[in-house]
mmCIF file of N, CA and C in Angstrom:
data_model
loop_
_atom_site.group_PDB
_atom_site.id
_atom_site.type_symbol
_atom_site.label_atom_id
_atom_site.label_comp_id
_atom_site.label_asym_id
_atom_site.label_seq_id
_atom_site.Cartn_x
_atom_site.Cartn_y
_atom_site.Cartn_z
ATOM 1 N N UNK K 269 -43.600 24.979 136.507
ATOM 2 C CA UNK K 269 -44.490 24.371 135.531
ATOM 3 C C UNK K 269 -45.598 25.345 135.202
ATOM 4 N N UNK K 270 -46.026 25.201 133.905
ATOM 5 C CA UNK K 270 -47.224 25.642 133.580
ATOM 6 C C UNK K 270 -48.440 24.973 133.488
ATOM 7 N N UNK K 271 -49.637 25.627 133.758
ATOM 8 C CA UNK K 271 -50.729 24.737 133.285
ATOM 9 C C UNK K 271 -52.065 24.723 134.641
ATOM 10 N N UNK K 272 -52.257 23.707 135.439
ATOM 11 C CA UNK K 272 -53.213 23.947 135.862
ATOM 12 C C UNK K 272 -53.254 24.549 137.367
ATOM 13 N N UNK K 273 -53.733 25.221 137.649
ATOM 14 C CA UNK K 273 -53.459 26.255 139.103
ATOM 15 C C UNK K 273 -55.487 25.882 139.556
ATOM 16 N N UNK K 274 -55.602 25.474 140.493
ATOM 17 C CA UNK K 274 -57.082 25.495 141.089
ATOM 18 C C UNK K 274 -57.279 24.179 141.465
ATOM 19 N N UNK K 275 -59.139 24.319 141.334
ATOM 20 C CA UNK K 275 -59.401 22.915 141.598
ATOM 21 C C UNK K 275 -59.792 21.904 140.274
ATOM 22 N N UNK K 276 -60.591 21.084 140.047
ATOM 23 C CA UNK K 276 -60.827 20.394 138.938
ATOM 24 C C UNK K 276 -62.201 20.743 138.662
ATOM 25 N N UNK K 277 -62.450 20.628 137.516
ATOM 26 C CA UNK K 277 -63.460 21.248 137.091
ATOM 27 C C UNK K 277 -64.723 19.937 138.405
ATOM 28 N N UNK K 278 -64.657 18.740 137.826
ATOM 29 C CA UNK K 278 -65.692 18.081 138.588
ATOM 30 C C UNK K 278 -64.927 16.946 139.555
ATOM 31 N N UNK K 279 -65.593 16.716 140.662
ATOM 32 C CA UNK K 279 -65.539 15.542 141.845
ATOM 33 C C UNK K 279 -66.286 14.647 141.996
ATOM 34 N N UNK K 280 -65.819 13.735 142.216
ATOM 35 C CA UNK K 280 -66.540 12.161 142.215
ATOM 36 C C UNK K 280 -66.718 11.373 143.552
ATOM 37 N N UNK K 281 -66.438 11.892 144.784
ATOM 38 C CA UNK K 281 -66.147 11.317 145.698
ATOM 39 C C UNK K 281 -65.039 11.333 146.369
ATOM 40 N N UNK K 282 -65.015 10.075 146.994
ATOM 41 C CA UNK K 282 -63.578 10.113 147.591
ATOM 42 C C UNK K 282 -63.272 8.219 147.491
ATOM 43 N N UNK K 283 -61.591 7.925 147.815
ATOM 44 C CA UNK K 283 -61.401 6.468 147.439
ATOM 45 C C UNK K 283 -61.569 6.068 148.473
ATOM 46 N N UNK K 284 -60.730 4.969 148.976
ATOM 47 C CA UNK K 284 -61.157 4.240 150.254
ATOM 48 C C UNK K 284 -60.002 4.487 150.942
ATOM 49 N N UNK K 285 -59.023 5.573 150.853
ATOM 50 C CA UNK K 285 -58.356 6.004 151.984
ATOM 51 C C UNK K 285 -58.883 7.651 152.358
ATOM 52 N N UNK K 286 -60.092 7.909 151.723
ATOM 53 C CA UNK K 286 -60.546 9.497 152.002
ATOM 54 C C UNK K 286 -59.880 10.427 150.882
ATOM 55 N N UNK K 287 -59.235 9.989 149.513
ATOM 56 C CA UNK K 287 -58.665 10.879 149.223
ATOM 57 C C UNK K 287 -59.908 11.076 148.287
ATOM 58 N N UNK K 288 -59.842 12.428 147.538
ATOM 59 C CA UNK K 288 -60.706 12.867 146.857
ATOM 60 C C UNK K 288 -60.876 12.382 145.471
ATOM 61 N N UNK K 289 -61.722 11.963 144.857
ATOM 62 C CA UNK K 289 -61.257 11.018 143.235
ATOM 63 C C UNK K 289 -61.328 12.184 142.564
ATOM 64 N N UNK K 290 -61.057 12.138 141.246
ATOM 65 C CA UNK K 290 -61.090 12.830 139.980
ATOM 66 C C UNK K 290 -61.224 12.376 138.692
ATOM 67 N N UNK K 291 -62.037 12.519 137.980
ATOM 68 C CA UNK K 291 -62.306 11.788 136.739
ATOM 69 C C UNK K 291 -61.426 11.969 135.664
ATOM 70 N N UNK K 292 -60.711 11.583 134.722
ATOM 71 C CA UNK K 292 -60.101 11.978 133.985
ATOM 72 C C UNK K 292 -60.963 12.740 132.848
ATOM 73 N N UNK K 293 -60.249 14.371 132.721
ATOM 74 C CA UNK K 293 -60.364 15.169 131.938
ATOM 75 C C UNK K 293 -59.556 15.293 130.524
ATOM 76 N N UNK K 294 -60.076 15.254 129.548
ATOM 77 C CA UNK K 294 -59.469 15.210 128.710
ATOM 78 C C UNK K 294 -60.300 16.377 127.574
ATOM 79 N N UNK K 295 -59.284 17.243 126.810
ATOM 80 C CA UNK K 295 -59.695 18.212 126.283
ATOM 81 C C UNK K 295 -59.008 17.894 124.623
ATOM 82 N N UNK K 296 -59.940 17.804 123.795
ATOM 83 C CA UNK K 296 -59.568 17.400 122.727
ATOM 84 C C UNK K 296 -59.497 18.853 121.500
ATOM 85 N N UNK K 297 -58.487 19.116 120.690
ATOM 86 C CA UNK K 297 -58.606 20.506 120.249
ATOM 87 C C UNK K 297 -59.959 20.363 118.995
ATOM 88 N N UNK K 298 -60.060 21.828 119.277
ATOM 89 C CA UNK K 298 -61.674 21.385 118.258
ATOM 90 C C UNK K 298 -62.587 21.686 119.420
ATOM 91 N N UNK K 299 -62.798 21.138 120.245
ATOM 92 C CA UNK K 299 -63.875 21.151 121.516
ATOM 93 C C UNK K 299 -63.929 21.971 121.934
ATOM 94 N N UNK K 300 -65.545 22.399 122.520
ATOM 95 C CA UNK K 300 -65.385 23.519 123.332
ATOM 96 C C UNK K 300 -65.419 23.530 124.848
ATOM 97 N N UNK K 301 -65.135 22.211 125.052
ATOM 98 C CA UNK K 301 -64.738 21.597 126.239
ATOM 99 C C UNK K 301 -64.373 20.436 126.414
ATOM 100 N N UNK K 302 -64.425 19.888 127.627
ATOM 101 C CA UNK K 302 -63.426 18.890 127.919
ATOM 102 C C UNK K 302 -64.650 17.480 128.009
ATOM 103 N N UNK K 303 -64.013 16.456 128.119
ATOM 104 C CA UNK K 303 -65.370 15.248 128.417
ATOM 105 C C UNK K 303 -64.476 14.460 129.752
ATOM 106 N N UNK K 304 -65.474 13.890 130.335
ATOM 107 C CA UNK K 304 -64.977 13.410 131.420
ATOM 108 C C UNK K 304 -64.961 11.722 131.666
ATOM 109 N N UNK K 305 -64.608 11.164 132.518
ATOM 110 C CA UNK K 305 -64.592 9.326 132.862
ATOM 111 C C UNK K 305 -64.287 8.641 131.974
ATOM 112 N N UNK K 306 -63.333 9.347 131.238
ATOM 113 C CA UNK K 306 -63.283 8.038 129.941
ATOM 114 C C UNK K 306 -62.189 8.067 128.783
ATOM 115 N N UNK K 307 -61.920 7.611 128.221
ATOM 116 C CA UNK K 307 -60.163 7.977 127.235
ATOM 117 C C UNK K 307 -60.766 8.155 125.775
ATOM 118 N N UNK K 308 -59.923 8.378 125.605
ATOM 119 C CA UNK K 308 -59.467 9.323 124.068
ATOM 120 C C UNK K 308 -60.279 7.627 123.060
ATOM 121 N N UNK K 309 -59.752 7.229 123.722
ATOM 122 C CA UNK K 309 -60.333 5.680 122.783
ATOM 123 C C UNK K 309 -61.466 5.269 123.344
ATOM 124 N N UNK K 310 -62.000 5.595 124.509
ATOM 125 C CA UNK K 310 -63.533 4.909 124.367
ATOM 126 C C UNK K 310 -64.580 5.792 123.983
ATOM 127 N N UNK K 311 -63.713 7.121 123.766
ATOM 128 C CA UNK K 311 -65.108 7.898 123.140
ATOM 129 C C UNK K 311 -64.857 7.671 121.802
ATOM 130 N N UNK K 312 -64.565 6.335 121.076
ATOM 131 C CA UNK K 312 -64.071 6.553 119.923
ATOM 132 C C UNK K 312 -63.496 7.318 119.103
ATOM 133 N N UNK K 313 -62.220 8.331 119.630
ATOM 134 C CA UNK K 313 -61.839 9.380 118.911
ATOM 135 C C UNK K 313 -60.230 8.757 118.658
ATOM 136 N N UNK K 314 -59.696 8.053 119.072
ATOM 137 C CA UNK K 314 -58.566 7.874 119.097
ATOM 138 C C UNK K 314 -57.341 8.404 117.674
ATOM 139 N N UNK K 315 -56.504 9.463 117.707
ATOM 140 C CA UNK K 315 -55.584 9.687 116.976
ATOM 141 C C UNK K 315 -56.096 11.355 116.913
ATOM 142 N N UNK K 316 -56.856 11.600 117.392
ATOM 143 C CA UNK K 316 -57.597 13.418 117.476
ATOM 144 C C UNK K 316 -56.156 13.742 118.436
ATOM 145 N N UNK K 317 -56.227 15.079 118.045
ATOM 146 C CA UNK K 317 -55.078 15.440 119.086
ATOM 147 C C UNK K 317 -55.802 16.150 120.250
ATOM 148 N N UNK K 318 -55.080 16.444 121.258
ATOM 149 C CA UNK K 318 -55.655 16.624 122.796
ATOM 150 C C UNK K 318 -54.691 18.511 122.696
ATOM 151 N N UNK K 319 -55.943 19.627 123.589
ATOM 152 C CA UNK K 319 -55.119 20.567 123.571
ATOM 153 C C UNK K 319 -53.386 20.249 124.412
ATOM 154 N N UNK K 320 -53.192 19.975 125.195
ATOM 155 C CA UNK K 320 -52.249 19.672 126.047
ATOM 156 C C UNK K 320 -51.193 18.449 125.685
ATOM 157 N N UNK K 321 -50.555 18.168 124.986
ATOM 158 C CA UNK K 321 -50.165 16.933 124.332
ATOM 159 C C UNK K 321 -49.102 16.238 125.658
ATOM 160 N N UNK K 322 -48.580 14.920 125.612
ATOM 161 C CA UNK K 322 -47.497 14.571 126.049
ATOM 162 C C UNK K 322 -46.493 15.006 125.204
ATOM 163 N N UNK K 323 -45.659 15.865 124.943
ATOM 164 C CA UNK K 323 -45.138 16.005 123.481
ATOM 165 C C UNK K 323 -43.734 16.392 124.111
ATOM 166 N N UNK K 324 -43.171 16.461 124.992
ATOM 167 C CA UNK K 324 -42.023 17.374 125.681
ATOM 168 C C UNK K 324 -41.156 16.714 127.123
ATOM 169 N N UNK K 325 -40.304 16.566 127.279
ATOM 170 C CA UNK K 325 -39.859 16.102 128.417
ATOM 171 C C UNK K 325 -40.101 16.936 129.645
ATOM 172 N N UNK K 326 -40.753 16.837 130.661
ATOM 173 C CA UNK K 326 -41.010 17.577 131.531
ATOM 174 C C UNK K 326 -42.520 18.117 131.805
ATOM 175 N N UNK K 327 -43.264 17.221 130.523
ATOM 176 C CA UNK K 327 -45.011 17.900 130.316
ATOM 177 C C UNK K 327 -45.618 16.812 131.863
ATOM 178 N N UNK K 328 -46.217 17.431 132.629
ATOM 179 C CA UNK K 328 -47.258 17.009 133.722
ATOM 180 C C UNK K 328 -48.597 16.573 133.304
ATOM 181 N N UNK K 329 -48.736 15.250 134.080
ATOM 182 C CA UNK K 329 -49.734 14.250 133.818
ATOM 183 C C UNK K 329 -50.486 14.085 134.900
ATOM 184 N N UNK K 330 -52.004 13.866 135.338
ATOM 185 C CA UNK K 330 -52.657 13.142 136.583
ATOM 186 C C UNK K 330 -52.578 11.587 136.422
ATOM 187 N N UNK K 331 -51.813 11.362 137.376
ATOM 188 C CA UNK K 331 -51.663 9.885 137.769
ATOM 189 C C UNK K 331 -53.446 9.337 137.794
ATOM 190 N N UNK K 332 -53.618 8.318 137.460
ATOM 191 C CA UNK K 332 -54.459 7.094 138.292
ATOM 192 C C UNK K 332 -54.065 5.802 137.660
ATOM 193 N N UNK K 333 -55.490 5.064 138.430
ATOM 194 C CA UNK K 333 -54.929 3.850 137.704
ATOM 195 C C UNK K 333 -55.073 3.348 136.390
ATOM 196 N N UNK K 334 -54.541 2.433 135.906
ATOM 197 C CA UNK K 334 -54.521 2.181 134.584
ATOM 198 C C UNK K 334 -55.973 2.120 133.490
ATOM 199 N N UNK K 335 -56.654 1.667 134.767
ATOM 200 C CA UNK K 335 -58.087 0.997 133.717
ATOM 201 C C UNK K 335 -59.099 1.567 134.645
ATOM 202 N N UNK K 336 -58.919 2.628 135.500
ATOM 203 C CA UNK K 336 -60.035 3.189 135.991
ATOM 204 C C UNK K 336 -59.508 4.654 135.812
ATOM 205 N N UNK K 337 -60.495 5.397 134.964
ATOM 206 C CA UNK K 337 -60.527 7.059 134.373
ATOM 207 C C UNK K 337 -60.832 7.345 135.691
ATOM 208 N N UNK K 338 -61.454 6.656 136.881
ATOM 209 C CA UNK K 338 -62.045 7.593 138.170
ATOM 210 C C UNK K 338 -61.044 7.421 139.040
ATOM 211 N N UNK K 339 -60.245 7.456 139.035
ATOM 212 C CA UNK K 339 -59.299 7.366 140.177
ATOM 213 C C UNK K 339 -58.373 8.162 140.447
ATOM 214 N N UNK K 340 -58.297 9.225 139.682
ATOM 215 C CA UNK K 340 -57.091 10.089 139.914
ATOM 216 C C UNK K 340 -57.567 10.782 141.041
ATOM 217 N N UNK K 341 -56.323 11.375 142.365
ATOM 218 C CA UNK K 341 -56.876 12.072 143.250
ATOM 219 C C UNK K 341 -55.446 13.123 143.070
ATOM 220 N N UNK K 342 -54.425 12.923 143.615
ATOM 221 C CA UNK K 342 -53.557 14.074 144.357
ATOM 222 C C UNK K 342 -51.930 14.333 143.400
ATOM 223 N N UNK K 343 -52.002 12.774 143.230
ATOM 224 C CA UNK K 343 -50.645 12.354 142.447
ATOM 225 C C UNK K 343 -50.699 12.790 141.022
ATOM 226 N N UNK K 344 -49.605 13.326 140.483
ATOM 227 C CA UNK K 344 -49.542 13.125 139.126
ATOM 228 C C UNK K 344 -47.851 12.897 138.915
ATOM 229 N N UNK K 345 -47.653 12.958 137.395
ATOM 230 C CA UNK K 345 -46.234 12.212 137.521
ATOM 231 C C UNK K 345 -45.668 13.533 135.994
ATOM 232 N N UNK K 346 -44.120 13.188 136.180
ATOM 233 C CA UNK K 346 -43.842 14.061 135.340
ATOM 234 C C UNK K 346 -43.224 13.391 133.642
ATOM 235 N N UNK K 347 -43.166 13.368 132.986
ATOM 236 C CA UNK K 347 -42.999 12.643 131.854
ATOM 237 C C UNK K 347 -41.390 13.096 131.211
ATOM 238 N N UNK K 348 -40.339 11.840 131.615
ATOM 239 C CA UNK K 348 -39.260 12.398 131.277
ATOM 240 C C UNK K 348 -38.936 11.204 129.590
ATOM 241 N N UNK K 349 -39.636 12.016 129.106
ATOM 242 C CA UNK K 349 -39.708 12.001 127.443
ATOM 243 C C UNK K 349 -38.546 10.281 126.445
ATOM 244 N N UNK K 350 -39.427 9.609 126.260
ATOM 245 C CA UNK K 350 -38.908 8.738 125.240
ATOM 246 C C UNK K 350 -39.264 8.247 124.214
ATOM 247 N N UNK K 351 -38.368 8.742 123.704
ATOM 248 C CA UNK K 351 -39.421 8.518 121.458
ATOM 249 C C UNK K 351 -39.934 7.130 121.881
ATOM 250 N N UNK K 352 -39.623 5.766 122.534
ATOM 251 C CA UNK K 352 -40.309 4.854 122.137
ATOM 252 C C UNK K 352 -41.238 4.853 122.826
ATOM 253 N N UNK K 353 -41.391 5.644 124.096
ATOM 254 C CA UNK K 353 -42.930 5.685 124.438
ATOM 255 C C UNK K 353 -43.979 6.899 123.972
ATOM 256 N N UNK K 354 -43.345 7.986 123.021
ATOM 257 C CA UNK K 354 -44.177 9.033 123.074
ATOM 258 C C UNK K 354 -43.505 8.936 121.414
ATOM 259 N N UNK K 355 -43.664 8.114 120.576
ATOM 260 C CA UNK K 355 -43.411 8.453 119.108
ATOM 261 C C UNK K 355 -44.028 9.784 118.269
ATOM 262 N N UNK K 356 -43.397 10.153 117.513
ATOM 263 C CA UNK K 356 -44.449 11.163 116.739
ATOM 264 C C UNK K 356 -45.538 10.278 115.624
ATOM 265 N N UNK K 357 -46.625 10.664 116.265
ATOM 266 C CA UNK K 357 -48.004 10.715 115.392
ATOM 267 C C UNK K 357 -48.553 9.349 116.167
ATOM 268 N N UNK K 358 -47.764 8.653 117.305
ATOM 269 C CA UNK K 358 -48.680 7.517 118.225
ATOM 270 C C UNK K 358 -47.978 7.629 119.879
ATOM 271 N N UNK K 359 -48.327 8.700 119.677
ATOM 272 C CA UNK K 359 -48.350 9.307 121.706
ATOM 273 C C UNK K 359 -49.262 7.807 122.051
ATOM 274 N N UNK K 360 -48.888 7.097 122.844
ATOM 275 C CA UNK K 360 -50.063 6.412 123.632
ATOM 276 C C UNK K 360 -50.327 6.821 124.857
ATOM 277 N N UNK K 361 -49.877 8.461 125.209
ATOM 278 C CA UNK K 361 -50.171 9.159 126.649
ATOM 279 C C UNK K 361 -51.198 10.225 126.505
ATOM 280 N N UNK K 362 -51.648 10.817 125.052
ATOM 281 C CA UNK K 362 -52.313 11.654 124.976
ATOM 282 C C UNK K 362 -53.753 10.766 124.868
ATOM 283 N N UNK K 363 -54.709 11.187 125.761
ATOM 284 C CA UNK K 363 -56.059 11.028 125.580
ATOM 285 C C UNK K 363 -56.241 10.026 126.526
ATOM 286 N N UNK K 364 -55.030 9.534 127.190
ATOM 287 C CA UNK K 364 -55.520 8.319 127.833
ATOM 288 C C UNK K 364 -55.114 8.580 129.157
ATOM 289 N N UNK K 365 -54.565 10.141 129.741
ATOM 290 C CA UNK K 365 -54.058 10.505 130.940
ATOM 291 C C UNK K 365 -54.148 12.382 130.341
ATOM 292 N N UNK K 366 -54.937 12.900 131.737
ATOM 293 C CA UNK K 366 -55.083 14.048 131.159
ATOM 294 C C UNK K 366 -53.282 14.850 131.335
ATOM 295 N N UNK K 367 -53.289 16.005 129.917
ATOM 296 C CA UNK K 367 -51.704 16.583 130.584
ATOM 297 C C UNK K 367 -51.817 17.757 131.259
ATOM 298 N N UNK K 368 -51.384 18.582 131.677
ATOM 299 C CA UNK K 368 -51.933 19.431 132.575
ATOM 300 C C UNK K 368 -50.901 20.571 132.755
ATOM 301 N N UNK K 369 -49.965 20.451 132.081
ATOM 302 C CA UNK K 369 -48.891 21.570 132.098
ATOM 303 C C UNK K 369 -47.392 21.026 131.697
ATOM 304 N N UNK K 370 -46.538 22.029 131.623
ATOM 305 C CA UNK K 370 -45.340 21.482 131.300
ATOM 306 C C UNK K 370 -44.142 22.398 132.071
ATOM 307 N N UNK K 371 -43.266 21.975 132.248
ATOM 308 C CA UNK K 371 -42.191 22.194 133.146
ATOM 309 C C UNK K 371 -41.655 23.105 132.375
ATOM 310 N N UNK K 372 -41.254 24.554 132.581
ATOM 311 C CA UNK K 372 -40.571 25.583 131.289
ATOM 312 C C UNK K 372 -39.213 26.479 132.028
ATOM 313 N N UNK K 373 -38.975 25.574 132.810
ATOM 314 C CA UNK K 373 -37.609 25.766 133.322
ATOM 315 C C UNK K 373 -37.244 24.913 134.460
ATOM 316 N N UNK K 374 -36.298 25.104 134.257
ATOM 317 C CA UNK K 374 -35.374 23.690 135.251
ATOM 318 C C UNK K 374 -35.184 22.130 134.946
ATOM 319 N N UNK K 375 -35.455 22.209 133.841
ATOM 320 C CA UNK K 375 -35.680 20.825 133.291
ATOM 321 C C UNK K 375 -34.780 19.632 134.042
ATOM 322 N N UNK K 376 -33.294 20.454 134.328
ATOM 323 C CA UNK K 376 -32.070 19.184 134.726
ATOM 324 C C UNK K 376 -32.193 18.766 136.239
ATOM 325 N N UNK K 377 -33.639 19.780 136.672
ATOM 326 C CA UNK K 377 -34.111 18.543 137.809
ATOM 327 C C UNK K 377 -34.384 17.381 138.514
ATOM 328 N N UNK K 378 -35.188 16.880 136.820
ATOM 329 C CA UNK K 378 -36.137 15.919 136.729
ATOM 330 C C UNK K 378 -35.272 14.742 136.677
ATOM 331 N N UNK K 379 -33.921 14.723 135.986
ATOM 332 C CA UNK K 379 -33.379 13.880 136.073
ATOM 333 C C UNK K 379 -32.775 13.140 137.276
ATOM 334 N N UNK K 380 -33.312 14.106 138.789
ATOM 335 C CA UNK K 380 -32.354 13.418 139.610
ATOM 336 C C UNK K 380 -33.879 12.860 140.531
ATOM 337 N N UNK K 381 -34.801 12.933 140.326
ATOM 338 C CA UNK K 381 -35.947 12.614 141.156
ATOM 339 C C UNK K 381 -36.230 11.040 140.678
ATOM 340 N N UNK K 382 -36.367 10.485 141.635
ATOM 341 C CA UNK K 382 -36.704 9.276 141.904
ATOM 342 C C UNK K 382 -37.789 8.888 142.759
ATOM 343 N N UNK K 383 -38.221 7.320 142.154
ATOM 344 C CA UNK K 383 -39.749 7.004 143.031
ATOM 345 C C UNK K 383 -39.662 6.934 144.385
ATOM 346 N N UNK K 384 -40.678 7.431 144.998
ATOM 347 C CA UNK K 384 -40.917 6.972 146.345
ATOM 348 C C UNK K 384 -40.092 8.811 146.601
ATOM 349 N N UNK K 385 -39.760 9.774 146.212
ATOM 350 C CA UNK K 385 -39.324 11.249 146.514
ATOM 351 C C UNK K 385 -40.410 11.892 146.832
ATOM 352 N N UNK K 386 -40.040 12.637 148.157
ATOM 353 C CA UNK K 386 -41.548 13.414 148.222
ATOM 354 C C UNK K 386 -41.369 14.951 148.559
ATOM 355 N N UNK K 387 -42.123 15.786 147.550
ATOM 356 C CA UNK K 387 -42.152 17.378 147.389
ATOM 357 C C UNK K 387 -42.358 17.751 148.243
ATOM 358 N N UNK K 388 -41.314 18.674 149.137
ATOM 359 C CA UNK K 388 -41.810 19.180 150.532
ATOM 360 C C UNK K 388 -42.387 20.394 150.283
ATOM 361 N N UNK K 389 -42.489 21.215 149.205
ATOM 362 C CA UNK K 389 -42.739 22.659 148.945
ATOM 363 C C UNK K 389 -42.589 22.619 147.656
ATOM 364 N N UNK K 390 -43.926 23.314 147.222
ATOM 365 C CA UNK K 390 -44.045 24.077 145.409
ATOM 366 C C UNK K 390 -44.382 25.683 145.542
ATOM 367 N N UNK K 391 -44.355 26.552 144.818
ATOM 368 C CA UNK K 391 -44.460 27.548 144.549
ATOM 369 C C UNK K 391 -44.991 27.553 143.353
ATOM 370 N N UNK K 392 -46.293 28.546 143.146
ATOM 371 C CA UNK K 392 -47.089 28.826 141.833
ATOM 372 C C UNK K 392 -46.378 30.239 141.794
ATOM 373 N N UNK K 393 -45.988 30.264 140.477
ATOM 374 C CA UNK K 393 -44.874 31.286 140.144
ATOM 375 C C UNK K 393 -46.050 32.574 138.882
ATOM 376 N N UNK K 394 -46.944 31.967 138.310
ATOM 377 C CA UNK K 394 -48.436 32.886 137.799
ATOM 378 C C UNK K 394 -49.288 31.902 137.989
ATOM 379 N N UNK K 395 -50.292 32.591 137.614
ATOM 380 C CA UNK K 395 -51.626 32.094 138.043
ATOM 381 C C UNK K 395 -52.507 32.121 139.337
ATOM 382 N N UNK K 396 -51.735 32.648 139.910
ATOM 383 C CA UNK K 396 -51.921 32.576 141.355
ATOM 384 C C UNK K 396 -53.373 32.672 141.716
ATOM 385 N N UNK K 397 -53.814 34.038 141.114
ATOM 386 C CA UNK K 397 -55.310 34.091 141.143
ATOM 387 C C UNK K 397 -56.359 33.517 140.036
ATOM 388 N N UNK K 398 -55.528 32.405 139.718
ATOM 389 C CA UNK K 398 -56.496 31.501 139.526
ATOM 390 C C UNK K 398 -57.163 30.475 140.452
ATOM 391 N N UNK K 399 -56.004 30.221 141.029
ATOM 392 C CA UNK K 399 -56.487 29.020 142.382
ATOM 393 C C UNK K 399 -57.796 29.298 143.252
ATOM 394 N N UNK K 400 -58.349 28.014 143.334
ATOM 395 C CA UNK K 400 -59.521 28.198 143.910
ATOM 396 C C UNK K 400 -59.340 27.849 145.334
ATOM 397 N N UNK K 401 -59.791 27.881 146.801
ATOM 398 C CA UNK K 401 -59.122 26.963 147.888
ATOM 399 C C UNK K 401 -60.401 26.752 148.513
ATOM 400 N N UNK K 402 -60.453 25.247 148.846
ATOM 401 C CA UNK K 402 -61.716 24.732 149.316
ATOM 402 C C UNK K 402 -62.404 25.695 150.434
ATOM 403 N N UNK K 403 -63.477 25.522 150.574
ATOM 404 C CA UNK K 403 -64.114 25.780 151.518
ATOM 405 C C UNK K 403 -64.938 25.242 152.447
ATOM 406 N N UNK K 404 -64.531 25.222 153.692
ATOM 407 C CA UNK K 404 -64.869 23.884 154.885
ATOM 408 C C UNK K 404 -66.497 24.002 155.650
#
């Protein structure tokens, strides 16, 4: 995949199992940055396009929950592409879940992963020195 290698730009805490929250980031093109805690529709922008679109089978998303922008921590999910959920010109995934990269090889993976599967090992293939790694 391509796209985000590091940490998040900002932190919010942590949830109530210790994991770390994350606000949803969303980067709208035009901007010269990103805005944070909040969707594409409550900053009243809704139908602006986002640099990063859902637009592709295989584009990477940060999970949280539905109606809280503060909740994303570790999870994200991969988007295996359906015109009736990702139509052209009414994505209802862009602005309302940040995207964060897209899968640019191996695509006939995705088809065999199922919920509750868990990644024993990733490899950052560039970017490498972008990553930031906490410090204790």
């Amino acid at each position: 995949a391509i796209g985000y290698v590091g940490k998040p730009s900002k932190s919010i805490g942590a949830g109530p199992n210790g994991e770390r929250l994350i606000p949803t980031e969303i980067f709208v093109k035009g901007d010269t940055g990103p805005f944070y805690e909040s969707t594409i529709e409550d900053e009243g922008r809704g139908g602006e396009s986002t640099v990063l679109p859902f637009s592709s089978y295989g584009a990477m998303g940060w999970a949280r929950d539905e109606y809280d922008p503060n909740s994303g921590s570790s999870q994200f999910f991969w988007l295996l592409f359906d015109s009736d959920l990702t139509p052209a010109g009414k994505n209802v995934l862009d602005g309302r879940y940040p995207c964060f990269g897209y899968v640019v090889e191996g695509n006939d993976f995705l088809q065999d992963i199922k919920e509750g599967d868990t990644i024993v090992s990733a490899k950052v293939t560039e970017g490498l020195e972008y990553l930031v790694r906490p410090s204790n």
